[in-house]
Amino acid sequence: MQSFTMNDGHQIPALGYGVFQMTSAEVTEHLPQALELGYRHIDTANAYFNEVAVGEVVRDAIAAGAVTREDLFITTKLFPQSYPYAQCGKDIDATLERLGLDYVDLLLFHQPYGEYVAGWKAMEEAVAAGKVRSIGLSNFPIAKFQEILDVAEIIPAVNQVEAHPRWNQHELKAEMEQAAGTEVLVEAWYPLGHGDKTLLDEPAITAAARRTGATPAQVILAWHLAEKNVTFPKTLSRAHMADNLAVLDVELTPDEIAAINQIPQQPYYVIPDEPPAFTTTVMDYSQQA
Ligand SMILES: NC(=O)c1ccc[n+]([C@@H]2O[C@H](COP(=O)([O-])OP(=O)(O)OC[C@H]3O[C@@H](n4cnc5c(N)ncnc54)[C@H](OP(=O)(O)O)[C@@H]3O)[C@@H](O)[C@H]2O)c1
């Protein structure tokens, strides 16, 4: 499995399996298939309400001897209700308890609202305590990323943001590297456009698909790898899971990558400055769907 090195020296598998909008029953059914096919990187979150199921699948796979904990890279995310310093340490412990794991490989602040500046210290303490290997952010625009840098002893290892050929995040990447003085990897959410078929039909993508014999989705994932974006496409289809892993063998030419980078830019989702209601509602994560 291809990996990238994060700015804290830890490796992250370039390709993983995302479980956003999967019920616990779907995780129980589909995550074992992903592990069986060779996925070793899982992306979940407190707010996905499926961490208990993710932990059960992982612990079953370890108990069966199919994988070791060290083979796996597990990411989860805290929502703003958990950021206040006094709460953050407790909610990291509760997260590990739900997952049934001693540590996670990567823990992110999921949304750029609330007391993220105060909470960052608790994230750093969790690293020191061995509960978390790497820490990072999600959906942070550059100004709020800078607020974290201003207090950080540990620079965020990643920023997980919307990224795909129609929103390539070149500007944010350059801004983060300039501000942090080191590379900050982009992890791409909506890497395939969240099921938007018109993205797959972009002429630069279908042209590369014709030349390589890969599918348009595979071309997009190969572009992500060439752009050094970490991706974890979501799929319930075993065939798509296998197709997405096989992308590690698809190589695009510099001209194909340049053509994809000419696609007009437009995000699906604009991150508002002020918190939308869904980020401030206090949720009970013990209730797993
Ligand atoms: N941090 C955040 O705020 C945030 C937000 C959104 C997502 N995420 C993370 O990013 C992950 C991926 O995002 P996402 O699930 O929203 O979008 P996505 O991966 O871009 O899109 C998922 C869609 O792509 C289809 N698909 C997957 N593989 C395919 C293939 N080889 N060929 C054709 N279609 C394929 C799936 O359909 P089939 O089931 O039919 O394959 C599904 O409809 C999430 O699971 C989550 O881990 C994070």
Coordinates of C-alpha atoms and ligand atoms in Angstrom, one line a residue:
M1 CA 0.0 0.0 0.0
Q2 CA 1.4 3.4 -1.0
S3 CA 1.9 5.8 2.0
F4 CA 2.7 9.4 2.5
T5 CA 4.8 10.8 5.3
M6 CA 3.0 13.4 7.5
N7 CA 4.9 16.4 8.9
D8 CA 5.2 14.6 12.3
G9 CA 7.1 11.7 10.7
H10 CA 4.3 9.2 10.8
Q11 CA 3.2 7.3 7.7
I12 CA -0.4 7.4 6.4
P13 CA -1.7 5.0 3.8
A14 CA -2.6 7.1 0.7
L15 CA -5.9 5.2 0.2
G16 CA -8.5 4.2 2.7
Y17 CA -12.1 3.4 3.3
G18 CA -14.5 6.1 4.4
V19 CA -17.6 5.2 6.4
F20 CA -19.5 8.5 6.3
Q21 CA -23.3 7.9 6.1
M22 CA -23.0 4.2 6.8
T23 CA -25.2 2.7 9.5
S24 CA -23.6 0.4 12.0
A25 CA -25.2 -2.5 10.1
E26 CA -23.6 -1.4 6.9
V27 CA -20.2 -1.1 8.6
T28 CA -20.6 -4.6 10.0
E29 CA -21.4 -5.9 6.5
H30 CA -19.0 -3.9 4.3
L31 CA -16.0 -3.0 6.4
P32 CA -14.9 -6.7 6.7
Q33 CA -14.9 -6.9 2.9
A34 CA -12.7 -3.9 2.7
L35 CA -10.2 -5.3 5.1
E36 CA -10.3 -8.6 3.2
L37 CA -9.5 -6.9 0.0
G38 CA -6.5 -5.1 1.5
Y39 CA -7.8 -1.8 2.9
R40 CA -5.8 -0.9 6.0
H41 CA -6.9 2.7 6.5
I42 CA -10.4 3.6 7.9
D43 CA -11.9 7.1 8.2
T44 CA -14.7 7.5 10.7
A45 CA -15.9 10.2 13.2
N46 CA -17.9 10.7 16.4
A47 CA -20.6 12.3 14.3
Y48 CA -20.9 9.2 12.0
F49 CA -22.4 7.3 14.9
N50 CA -20.8 4.1 13.8
E51 CA -17.5 3.9 15.9
V52 CA -18.8 1.0 17.9
A53 CA -19.3 -1.0 14.8
V54 CA -16.0 0.0 13.3
G55 CA -14.2 -1.0 16.5
E56 CA -16.0 -4.4 16.6
V57 CA -15.0 -5.2 13.0
V58 CA -11.4 -4.1 13.6
R59 CA -11.1 -6.2 16.8
D60 CA -12.7 -9.2 15.1
A61 CA -10.2 -9.0 12.3
I62 CA -7.3 -8.7 14.7
A63 CA -8.7 -11.6 16.8
A64 CA -9.0 -13.7 13.6
G65 CA -5.3 -13.0 12.8
A66 CA -6.3 -11.3 9.5
V67 CA -4.5 -8.1 10.5
T68 CA -2.6 -6.6 13.4
R69 CA -3.4 -3.3 15.1
E70 CA -0.1 -2.0 13.8
D71 CA -1.2 -2.8 10.2
L72 CA -4.1 -0.5 10.5
F73 CA -4.5 3.2 10.3
I74 CA -7.6 4.4 12.1
T75 CA -8.9 8.0 12.0
T76 CA -11.7 9.5 13.9
K77 CA -12.9 13.1 14.5
L78 CA -14.3 15.1 17.4
F79 CA -17.2 17.5 16.9
P80 CA -17.3 21.1 18.4
Q81 CA -19.1 20.0 21.5
S82 CA -15.9 18.2 22.5
Y83 CA -13.4 21.0 22.0
P84 CA -13.6 22.9 25.3
Y85 CA -10.3 22.0 27.1
A86 CA -11.9 20.3 30.1
Q87 CA -14.2 18.3 27.9
C88 CA -11.8 17.3 25.2
G89 CA -9.7 14.9 27.2
K90 CA -12.8 13.1 28.5
D91 CA -14.3 12.9 25.0
I92 CA -11.1 11.4 23.6
D93 CA -11.3 8.7 26.3
A94 CA -14.9 8.1 25.4
T95 CA -14.0 7.8 21.7
L96 CA -11.4 5.2 22.5
E97 CA -13.9 3.4 24.6
R98 CA -16.5 3.3 21.9
L99 CA -13.9 2.0 19.4
G100 CA -12.5 -0.4 22.0
L101 CA -9.0 0.6 21.0
D102 CA -6.0 1.8 23.0
Y103 CA -5.1 4.5 20.5
V104 CA -6.1 6.0 17.2
D105 CA -3.6 6.8 14.5
L106 CA -5.2 10.2 13.6
L107 CA -7.6 12.4 15.5
L108 CA -9.2 15.5 13.8
F109 CA -11.2 18.4 14.9
H110 CA -14.1 17.8 12.4
Q111 CA -15.5 21.4 12.1
P112 CA -13.9 24.8 12.5
Y113 CA -16.3 26.1 15.2
G114 CA -16.3 26.6 18.9
E115 CA -13.3 26.3 21.2
Y116 CA -10.9 24.7 18.8
V117 CA -8.0 26.9 20.0
A118 CA -8.4 25.9 23.6
G119 CA -9.0 22.3 22.7
W120 CA -5.8 21.9 20.7
K121 CA -3.8 21.6 23.9
A122 CA -5.9 18.6 24.9
M123 CA -5.2 17.0 21.5
E124 CA -1.5 17.5 22.1
E125 CA -1.8 16.0 25.6
A126 CA -3.5 12.9 24.0
V127 CA -0.5 12.5 21.8
A128 CA 1.9 12.7 24.8
A129 CA -0.3 10.1 26.6
G130 CA -0.1 7.7 23.7
K131 CA -3.8 7.8 23.0
V132 CA -3.4 9.4 19.6
R133 CA -0.5 9.2 17.2
S134 CA -1.2 12.2 15.0
I135 CA -3.5 15.1 15.2
G136 CA -5.1 17.3 12.6
L137 CA -8.0 19.4 11.4
S138 CA -11.0 19.1 9.0
N139 CA -12.8 21.9 7.1
F140 CA -10.4 24.6 8.5
P141 CA -10.0 27.6 6.2
I142 CA -6.6 29.2 6.3
A143 CA -7.4 31.9 8.9
K144 CA -8.7 29.4 11.4
F145 CA -5.8 27.1 10.6
Q146 CA -3.5 30.0 11.5
E147 CA -5.3 30.4 14.9
I148 CA -4.3 26.8 15.7
L149 CA -0.7 27.4 14.5
D150 CA -0.5 30.4 16.8
V151 CA -0.9 28.1 19.9
A152 CA 0.4 24.8 18.5
E153 CA 3.3 22.9 19.8
I154 CA 2.3 20.1 17.3
I155 CA 1.5 21.4 13.9
P156 CA -1.6 19.8 12.4
A157 CA -0.6 16.8 10.3
V158 CA -3.5 17.1 7.9
N159 CA -6.5 19.2 6.9
Q160 CA -9.4 17.0 5.7
V161 CA -11.3 19.1 3.3
E162 CA -13.5 18.8 0.2
A163 CA -11.1 18.0 -2.7
H164 CA -11.6 16.5 -6.2
P165 CA -10.9 17.7 -9.7
R166 CA -13.5 20.5 -9.5
W167 CA -12.1 21.8 -6.2
N168 CA -8.4 21.0 -6.2
Q169 CA -7.4 22.9 -3.1
H170 CA -4.1 24.1 -4.7
E171 CA -4.5 27.5 -3.0
L172 CA -5.2 26.1 0.5
K173 CA -2.2 23.7 0.2
A174 CA 0.1 26.5 -0.7
E175 CA -1.3 28.7 2.1
M176 CA -1.0 26.0 4.7
E177 CA 2.6 25.2 3.7
Q178 CA 3.6 28.8 3.8
A179 CA 1.9 29.4 7.2
A180 CA 3.2 26.1 8.8
G181 CA 6.6 26.1 7.3
T182 CA 6.1 22.5 6.4
E183 CA 3.8 20.4 4.3
V184 CA 0.3 19.8 5.6
L185 CA -1.3 16.9 3.7
V186 CA -4.8 17.4 2.3
E187 CA -7.2 14.5 3.0
A188 CA -9.9 14.6 0.3
W189 CA -13.5 14.3 1.2
Y190 CA -16.0 13.9 -1.6
P191 CA -13.0 12.5 -3.5
L192 CA -15.2 11.2 -6.3
G193 CA -17.8 14.0 -6.0
H194 CA -20.1 12.1 -3.6
G195 CA -21.8 10.2 -6.4
D196 CA -22.1 13.1 -8.9
K197 CA -21.9 11.4 -12.3
T198 CA -21.2 14.7 -14.1
L199 CA -17.8 14.8 -12.4
L200 CA -17.0 11.3 -13.9
D201 CA -18.0 12.7 -17.3
E202 CA -15.6 15.6 -17.4
P203 CA -13.8 15.3 -20.8
A204 CA -10.3 15.4 -19.3
I205 CA -11.2 12.5 -17.1
T206 CA -12.9 10.4 -19.8
A207 CA -9.9 11.0 -22.1
A208 CA -7.5 9.7 -19.5
A209 CA -9.8 6.7 -18.9
R210 CA -9.8 5.8 -22.6
R211 CA -6.0 5.9 -22.8
T212 CA -5.4 3.9 -19.6
G213 CA -8.3 1.5 -19.8
A214 CA -9.2 2.6 -16.2
T215 CA -12.7 3.8 -15.2
P216 CA -13.3 7.5 -14.8
A217 CA -13.5 7.0 -11.0
Q218 CA -10.1 5.3 -11.1
V219 CA -8.7 8.2 -13.1
I220 CA -9.9 10.6 -10.4
L221 CA -8.3 8.6 -7.6
A222 CA -5.1 8.3 -9.6
W223 CA -5.2 12.1 -9.9
H224 CA -5.6 12.4 -6.1
L225 CA -2.5 10.2 -5.6
A226 CA -0.5 12.2 -8.1
E227 CA -1.6 15.4 -6.2
K228 CA -0.6 13.8 -2.9
N229 CA -4.1 13.8 -1.6
V230 CA -5.0 11.1 0.9
T231 CA -8.4 9.6 -0.1
F232 CA -10.9 7.2 1.3
P233 CA -13.7 6.8 -1.2
K234 CA -16.9 5.4 0.2
T235 CA -18.6 2.5 -1.5
L236 CA -20.9 -0.3 -0.5
S237 CA -20.0 -2.2 -3.7
R238 CA -17.3 -4.9 -3.4
A239 CA -16.4 -4.4 -7.1
H240 CA -15.9 -0.6 -6.5
M241 CA -13.8 -1.3 -3.4
A242 CA -11.5 -3.5 -5.5
D243 CA -11.5 -1.0 -8.4
N244 CA -10.5 1.8 -6.0
L245 CA -7.6 -0.2 -4.6
A246 CA -6.4 -1.2 -8.1
V247 CA -5.9 2.5 -8.8
L248 CA -2.5 2.2 -7.2
D249 CA -1.5 0.7 -10.6
V250 CA -3.0 3.5 -12.7
E251 CA -0.4 6.1 -13.8
L252 CA -1.5 9.3 -15.5
T253 CA 0.9 11.3 -17.7
P254 CA 1.9 14.9 -16.7
D255 CA -0.3 16.2 -19.6
E256 CA -3.3 14.3 -18.3
I257 CA -2.8 15.6 -14.8
A258 CA -2.4 19.1 -16.2
A259 CA -5.6 18.7 -18.2
I260 CA -7.5 17.6 -15.1
N261 CA -6.1 20.7 -13.3
Q262 CA -7.7 22.9 -16.0
I263 CA -11.2 21.8 -15.0
P264 CA -13.2 24.9 -13.8
Q265 CA -13.2 25.1 -10.0
Q266 CA -16.4 25.0 -8.0
P267 CA -17.0 23.4 -4.6
Y268 CA -20.1 21.4 -3.7
Y269 CA -20.2 22.9 -0.3
V270 CA -19.1 26.3 1.1
I271 CA -17.9 26.2 4.7
P272 CA -19.8 29.0 6.4
D273 CA -17.8 31.3 8.8
E274 CA -20.5 31.0 11.5
P275 CA -21.5 27.6 12.8
P276 CA -24.5 26.0 11.1
A277 CA -27.0 24.5 13.6
F278 CA -25.9 20.9 13.0
T279 CA -22.5 21.7 14.4
T280 CA -23.7 23.1 17.6
T281 CA -26.4 20.6 18.5
V282 CA -25.1 18.5 21.4
M283 CA -25.2 14.9 20.4
D284 CA -25.1 11.7 22.5
Y285 CA -22.6 9.4 20.8
S286 CA -23.5 6.5 23.0
Q287 CA -26.5 6.1 20.7
Q288 CA -25.0 4.4 17.7
A289 CA -27.4 4.0 14.7
Ligands
LIG1 N1 -14.5 15.6 7.1 C1 -15.6 15.8 6.5 O1 -16.4 16.8 6.8 C2 -16.1 14.8 5.5 C3 -17.3 15.1 4.7 C4 -17.7 14.1 3.8 C5 -16.9 12.9 3.7 N2 -15.8 12.7 4.5 C6 -15.1 11.4 4.4 O2 -14.8 11.2 3.0 C7 -15.3 9.9 2.7 C8 -15.7 9.8 1.2 O3 -16.7 10.9 0.9 P1 -18.1 10.6 0.4 O4 -18.5 9.2 0.7 O5 -19.0 11.6 0.8 O6 -18.0 10.8 -1.2 P2 -17.2 10.0 -2.3 O7 -16.3 8.9 -1.8 O8 -16.7 11.0 -3.2 O9 -18.4 9.3 -3.1 C9 -19.1 8.2 -2.8 C10 -19.9 7.8 -4.0 O10 -19.0 7.3 -5.0 C11 -19.4 6.1 -5.5 N3 -18.2 5.3 -5.9 C12 -17.2 4.8 -5.0 N4 -16.3 4.1 -5.7 C13 -16.7 4.2 -7.0 C14 -16.2 3.6 -8.2 N5 -15.1 2.9 -8.2 N6 -16.9 3.8 -9.4 C15 -18.0 4.6 -9.4 N7 -18.6 5.1 -8.3 C16 -17.9 4.9 -7.1 C17 -20.2 5.5 -4.4 O11 -21.2 4.7 -5.0 P3 -21.3 3.0 -4.8 O12 -21.6 2.7 -3.4 O13 -22.3 2.6 -5.8 O14 -19.9 2.5 -5.1 C18 -20.8 6.7 -3.7 O15 -22.0 7.0 -4.4 C19 -16.4 9.6 3.7 O16 -16.8 8.3 3.8 C20 -15.8 10.2 4.9 O17 -14.9 9.3 5.4 C21 -15.4 13.6 5.4

